[in-house]
XYZ file of C-alpha atoms in Angstrom:
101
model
C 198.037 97.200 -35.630
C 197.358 100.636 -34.699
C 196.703 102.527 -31.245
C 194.580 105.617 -29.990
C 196.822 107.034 -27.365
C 196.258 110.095 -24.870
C 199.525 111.793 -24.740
C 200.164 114.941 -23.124
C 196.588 115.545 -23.585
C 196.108 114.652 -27.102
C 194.802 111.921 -28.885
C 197.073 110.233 -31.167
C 197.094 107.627 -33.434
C 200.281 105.642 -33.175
C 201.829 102.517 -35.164
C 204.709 100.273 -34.200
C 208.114 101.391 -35.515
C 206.835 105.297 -36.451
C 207.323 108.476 -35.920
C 204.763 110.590 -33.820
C 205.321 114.427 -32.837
C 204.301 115.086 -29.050
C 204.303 117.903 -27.097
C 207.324 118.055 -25.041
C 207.667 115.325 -22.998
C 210.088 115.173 -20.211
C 212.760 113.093 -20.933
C 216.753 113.172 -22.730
C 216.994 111.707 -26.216
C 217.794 107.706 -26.510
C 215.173 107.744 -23.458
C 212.513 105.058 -23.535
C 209.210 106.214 -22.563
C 205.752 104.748 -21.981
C 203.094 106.576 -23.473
C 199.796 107.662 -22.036
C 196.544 105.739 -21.758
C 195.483 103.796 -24.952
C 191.785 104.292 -25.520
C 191.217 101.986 -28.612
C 193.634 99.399 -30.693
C 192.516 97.871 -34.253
C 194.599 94.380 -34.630
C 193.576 93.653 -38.504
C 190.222 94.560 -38.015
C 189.422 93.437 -34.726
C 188.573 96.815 -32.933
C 188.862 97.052 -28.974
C 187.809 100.140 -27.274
C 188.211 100.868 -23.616
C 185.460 102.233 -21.249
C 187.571 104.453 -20.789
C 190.937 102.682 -21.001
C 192.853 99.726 -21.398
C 195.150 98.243 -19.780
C 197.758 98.497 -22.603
C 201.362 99.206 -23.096
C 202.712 101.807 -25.695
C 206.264 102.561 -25.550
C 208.503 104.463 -27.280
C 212.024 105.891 -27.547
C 212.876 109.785 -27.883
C 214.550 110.550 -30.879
C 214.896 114.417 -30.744
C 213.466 117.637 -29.149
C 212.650 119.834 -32.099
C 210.311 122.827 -32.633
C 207.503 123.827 -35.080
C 206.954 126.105 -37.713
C 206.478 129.374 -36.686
C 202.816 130.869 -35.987
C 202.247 134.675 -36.274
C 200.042 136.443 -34.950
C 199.129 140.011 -35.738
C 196.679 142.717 -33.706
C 196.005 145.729 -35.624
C 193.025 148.680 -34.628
C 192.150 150.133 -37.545
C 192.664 153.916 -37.581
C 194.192 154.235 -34.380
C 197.768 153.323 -35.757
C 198.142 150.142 -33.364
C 199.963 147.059 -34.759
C 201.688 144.224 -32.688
C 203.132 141.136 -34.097
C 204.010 138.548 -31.953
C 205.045 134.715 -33.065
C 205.632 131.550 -30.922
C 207.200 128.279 -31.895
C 205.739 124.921 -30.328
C 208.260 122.572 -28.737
C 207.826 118.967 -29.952
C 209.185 115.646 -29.156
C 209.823 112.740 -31.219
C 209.352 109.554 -30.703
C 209.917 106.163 -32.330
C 206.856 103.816 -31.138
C 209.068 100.245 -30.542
C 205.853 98.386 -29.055
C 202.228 98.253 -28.855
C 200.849 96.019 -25.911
């Protein structure tokens, strides 16, 4: 059984006892959480899609607060001897789905 989940903004597809990467979500680790609205479930091929939710429970547990690779990003002007390079790392949570519904 598998769940499409809005978290944080984002859809995600989530399965009982796995790992999904969120965007920071408040919260200390060992914290049990309950995820965002779940927009569709598939229970062995039995599909179920909300208009525009359902009334379903996803919870989960937060395992750590890590961050993600590193993205660069580089501004150059050509012939005017301008360069800037700037890079940000995304701050993810992780969580442990325990339960779907």
């Amino acid at each position: 059984m598998y769940a499409i989940v809005n978290i944080a903004g984002q859809q995600t597809k989530v399965e009982a006892n796995k790992f999904v990467y969120a965007h920071k979500l408040a919260g200390n680790v060992g914290d049990v959480v309950t995820l965002g609205n779940a927009l569709l479930t598939d229970d062995n091929g039995t599909l179920t899609i909300g208009a525009p939710e359902l009334s379903l429970a996803v919870t989960g547990t937060i395992v750590a607060h890590v961050k993600g690779d590193k993205v660069l990003v580089f501004k150059k002007k050509r012939r005017k001897g301008y360069q800037k390079m700037n890079g940000h790392r995304q701050s993810f949570t992780k969580v442990m789905i325990n339960s779907i519904g």
